Amino acid sequence: MSGAIVDLSRAPQGDLTVECCVVGSGAGGATAAWELTRAGHEVLVVEEGGDYTGFQLTGRDGAMYDQLYMERGGRATSDLAITILQGRVLGGGPVINAADVVPMPASVARHWQTKFGLADFSPEALAPFEAAALADLSANVPEEKQINANNAALREGAQQLGLRHEIMMHDRVGCIGTGTCLIGCPINSKRNTRFVAIPAALDAGARFFLRARVTRIEEAGAEVKKLTLRTLDAKGYREERTLTVRAKIVVLAANAVASAQLLLRSGVGNAHVGKNLMLQPQLPVTAFFDREIRFFRGIPQAAAVTEYERLDDPEHGFWGFRIEAIAGTPGIVASLLPKLGLPGKEVMSRYAHMAAALLLVPDGPNGVVRVDRAGNPLVDYAMPDEQKQRYRDAIKAAARVYFAAGARSVQVPYARPLLLTSERELDRVDAIGFEPATAPFLSAHQQGGIRFAPSPKDGGASPEGLVYGTRDVFVLDSSGFPSSASSHTMAPIMTVSRMLARRIAARKGG
Amino acid sequence: MGALSGFQALSRRRFFRVTLGVGVSVGAATGGLLAMRGGAPDVAGLRVLSAHAYRTLEALATALFPPGGPIPQGAAGMDLARAFDGFLADEPAHHRRDLSRALFWLEYGPVLYERRAKTFSRLRDDERLAHFDSWATSQSLLRRQVALAFRKFLSVVFYDRPEIWPHLGYDGPLFGDRSGK
Ligand SMILES: Cc1cc2nc3c(=O)[nH]c(=O)nc-3n(C[C@H](O)[C@H](O)[C@H](O)COP(=O)(O)OP(=O)(O)OC[C@H]3O[C@@H](n4cnc5c(N)ncnc54)[C@H](O)[C@@H]3O)c2cc1C
Ligand code: SF4
């Protein structure tokens, strides 16, 4: 079988039988597809997004969120408290992510071994797969000239205060700093799944079906599984035709929400499916400077204040909080800022003088994925008080950093706008209650939902990724992660996916 | 981020429909409620929204983005409600229905929650903004959700317009689409 990308909205296909069907072409799916194909397996990847590269990525919010993000950018928790950002495009999340490459700390791997019984996830066992992931991503540290004023302001504040900080590795090669990474790179500078694993899998013979959604898995305990696919129209808005794919091996890599959703709507798996979801919600803050910052040009996210994160918390592994620079196009920034009317315009008129950061707070398994009668995912998330306190602490820490870097004011995006003009006002942050739908939390690093565990009593899938109660239905995305793998999930997912895919290939004698 | 965030989740809330139903039937029982909003405006070519819903959304857009201040343009004349109508047309049927209901609810907000004799689109711009702010900070999760969802959508489409960018000091995407579409 020769490799091909087939857009099912344009080229209808008949039912077919393959050896292995991979659901989702993102960090986990593309890596697994490449690994399995090069081991000699016949692989079909089903992806509900389209293929967008180069100048098809127009740099405009409305059109790009519509086409590159799950549910047109509109996925959120059931109470609307947290926007759940996930890619929906050939290549998945890496196409629209911030391109940061942060491997899983060794202490987290050890935490998984000791707390969750994942004996095979030792740092030593993961090391070669992590090295391969970093090589795939061309992981490199941005050059000093690529650090824009937004990232430099965060770093400067941290330096002034003597706080630990870093410039993160990234997957960019030849970046010219357009600043639109979160709606796709128009010059294909991000060396991610779309440009590495997918071409390699194609070369090795994998087929990719685009604009097709897997809606059901049946006969999950049989040697040959039956998958129902619904094809979508050219923009991915509506389901059109139905197609059946039969496969001996099924690999779920649809993302932490969608993989659990697919099992739930199929009635496959045990009672742990959908449980233990982590969203790692992030809260944006903005700072205003007299000097021009122009955060919309250059790499949006490179600098991070790491002083307050803990990588070896005995209870949680990765814990605490991080502060990371971020930027956004005008529409997105305006949608996150609290003021409207003329005061809102006043704030936006200082867009070129804004700096912004995301407060990244790792969480426990506070979320649950359910499905409604039509099979749509519903994500419930209860944020504990302890977590809310870490956001308050993070706001204060970020404000101190920005004031140290010379900011005039720091804006906290809360329904009752809070503008801090000096450190003396930090106590005001204590009044923030974070009631649902009052602050624009964003989730980009969903994990869990089909937790790996050595026994079906404790999780939804085995440490090999095998979904309990099935025969050869595997989950190779972050759904299996029992605690937050890292501040950024792409490299850890690629690492784990490759390790487990290689084991599947070996098991089958590939 | 999450340009259109919230609409899908909003419309999936089971009790959303129920709450709207309650609000509207209470109103209807007091009589004359529908008459309060006045006749439908004359708008052609809508794909999903009713003319009344269109007017509510336009009234919201012009309150959120009035003319003047550091950005001379306001939402009036930009037809942001039509952009929403276009967006909605490609949403699943239950989203279309529920979001149209949310606009209906917003229209009667001043009557239901402030005991005023005017519906939303009949208020002055500043009154509308104040009323909408009261939704954003309301004790009711549902009202906060409606406020959040509509303000996000309208902010994205207003500030995505190239004629606004010079007033922000933004020179547009370096590559790609710099048109007014
Ligand atoms: C805005 C944003 C910024 C981020 N920044 C970073 C960063 O800088 N660094 C980092 O390490 N991580 C980052 N992440 C996270 C990282 O990109 C994701 O964790 C990672 O892509 C998840 O990999 P995955 O394989 O689980 O799923 P994805 O990469 O999300 O891929 C899943 C794919 O499955 C498809 N799919 C879903 N359901 C179905 C179905 N039923 N049928 C067919 N196809 C389906 C989707 O369309 C999607 O393309 C970011 C994420 C976002 C959203
Ligand atoms: S900043 Fe660099 S990587 Fe990001 S979109 Fe622009 S050119 Fe591409």
Coordinates of C-alpha atoms and ligand atoms in Angstrom, one line a residue, chain A residues 22-30 46-50 65 68-70 75 84-102 137 168-169 171-172 182 193 209 212-216 229 253-256 258-259 261-262 265 282 301 324 443-447 476-479 486-494, chain B residues 1, ligand 1:
Chain A
V22 CA -5.0 5.4 14.2
V23 CA -7.6 7.9 15.3
G24 CA -6.1 11.4 15.2
S25 CA -3.0 12.7 13.5
G26 CA -1.5 14.9 16.3
A27 CA 1.5 14.5 18.5
G28 CA 0.5 11.0 19.6
G29 CA -1.2 9.8 16.5
A30 CA 1.3 10.9 13.9
V46 CA -8.3 9.0 10.4
E47 CA -8.3 12.8 11.1
E48 CA -11.3 15.0 11.3
G49 CA -9.5 18.2 10.4
G50 CA -8.2 19.4 7.0
Y65 CA -9.9 29.3 14.9
L68 CA -7.7 24.7 13.0
Y69 CA -9.4 24.3 16.4
M70 CA -11.8 21.7 17.8
R75 CA -14.9 23.9 23.2
I84 CA -10.5 24.0 26.1
L85 CA -8.2 24.6 23.2
Q86 CA -7.3 21.6 21.0
G87 CA -6.1 21.4 17.4
R88 CA -8.3 19.9 14.7
V89 CA -6.1 19.7 11.6
L90 CA -3.7 17.3 10.0
G91 CA -0.8 17.3 12.5
G92 CA -3.1 18.1 15.4
G93 CA -2.2 20.4 18.3
P94 CA 1.4 20.9 17.2
V95 CA 0.2 22.9 14.1
I96 CA -1.4 25.5 16.3
N97 CA 0.7 25.3 19.5
A98 CA 3.3 27.7 20.8
A99 CA 6.1 25.4 19.7
D100 CA 7.7 25.1 23.1
V101 CA 9.6 21.9 23.7
V102 CA 9.7 20.9 27.4
L137 CA 11.2 18.4 16.8
M168 CA 12.4 27.3 26.7
M169 CA 13.5 25.1 23.8
D171 CA 10.7 23.5 17.4
R172 CA 11.2 26.5 15.1
L182 CA -1.2 29.9 17.7
T193 CA 4.3 16.4 13.3
F209 CA -8.1 10.1 5.7
A212 CA -13.5 11.9 8.6
R213 CA -14.6 11.5 12.2
V214 CA -14.5 8.2 14.0
T215 CA -17.8 8.1 15.9
R216 CA -18.0 4.5 17.2
L229 CA -16.5 6.9 10.3
A253 CA -4.8 9.5 19.8
A254 CA -7.6 11.9 19.4
N255 CA -6.6 14.0 22.4
A256 CA -7.3 13.7 26.1
A258 CA -11.8 13.1 22.4
S259 CA -10.3 9.7 23.1
Q261 CA -15.4 10.6 24.4
L262 CA -15.0 8.0 21.6
R265 CA -20.0 7.0 23.1
Q282 CA -3.9 28.8 32.4
Q301 CA 6.3 32.3 24.1
E324 CA 5.2 32.2 30.8
S443 CA -6.6 24.9 28.8
A444 CA -4.1 23.8 26.2
H445 CA -2.5 20.8 28.0
Q446 CA -5.3 18.3 28.7
Q447 CA -4.2 15.0 30.2
L476 CA -1.3 6.6 22.8
D477 CA -2.0 10.2 23.6
S478 CA -1.9 12.1 27.0
S479 CA -5.2 10.4 28.1
S486 CA 5.2 18.6 32.2
S487 CA 4.3 22.3 31.7
H488 CA 4.0 21.4 28.0
T489 CA 2.7 18.2 26.7
M490 CA 3.8 17.8 23.1
A491 CA 7.3 16.3 23.7
P492 CA 6.1 14.0 26.5
I493 CA 3.2 12.7 24.3
M494 CA 5.6 12.0 21.4
Chain B
M1 CA -7.7 32.3 22.2
Ligands
LIG1 C1 -3.0 26.7 21.8 C2 -2.2 25.6 22.2 C3 -0.8 25.8 22.5 C4 0.0 24.8 22.9 N1 1.3 25.0 23.1 C5 2.1 24.0 23.4 C6 3.6 24.2 23.4 O1 4.1 25.3 23.1 N2 4.3 23.1 23.7 C7 3.8 21.9 24.0 O2 4.6 21.0 24.3 N3 2.5 21.7 23.9 C8 1.7 22.7 23.6 N4 0.3 22.5 23.5 C9 -0.2 21.1 23.8 C10 0.1 20.1 22.7 O3 0.0 20.7 21.4 C11 -1.0 19.0 22.8 O4 -0.9 18.5 24.1 C12 -0.8 17.9 21.9 O5 -0.9 18.3 20.6 C13 -1.8 16.8 22.1 O6 -1.4 15.7 21.3 P1 -2.5 14.6 21.0 O7 -1.9 13.6 20.1 O8 -3.1 14.0 22.3 O9 -3.7 15.3 20.3 P2 -3.7 16.4 19.2 O10 -2.4 16.8 18.8 O11 -4.7 17.4 19.7 O12 -4.3 15.6 18.0 C14 -5.6 15.0 18.0 C15 -6.2 15.0 16.6 O13 -7.2 14.1 16.6 C16 -8.3 14.6 15.8 N5 -9.5 13.9 16.3 C17 -10.1 14.1 17.5 N6 -11.2 13.3 17.5 C18 -11.3 12.6 16.4 C19 -12.2 11.7 15.9 N7 -13.2 11.2 16.6 N8 -12.0 11.2 14.6 C20 -10.9 11.6 13.9 N9 -10.0 12.5 14.3 C21 -10.2 13.0 15.6 C22 -8.2 16.1 16.0 O14 -8.8 16.7 14.9 C23 -6.7 16.3 16.2 O15 -6.1 16.7 15.0 C24 -0.5 23.5 23.1 C25 -1.9 23.2 22.8 C26 -2.7 24.3 22.3 C27 -4.1 23.9 22.0

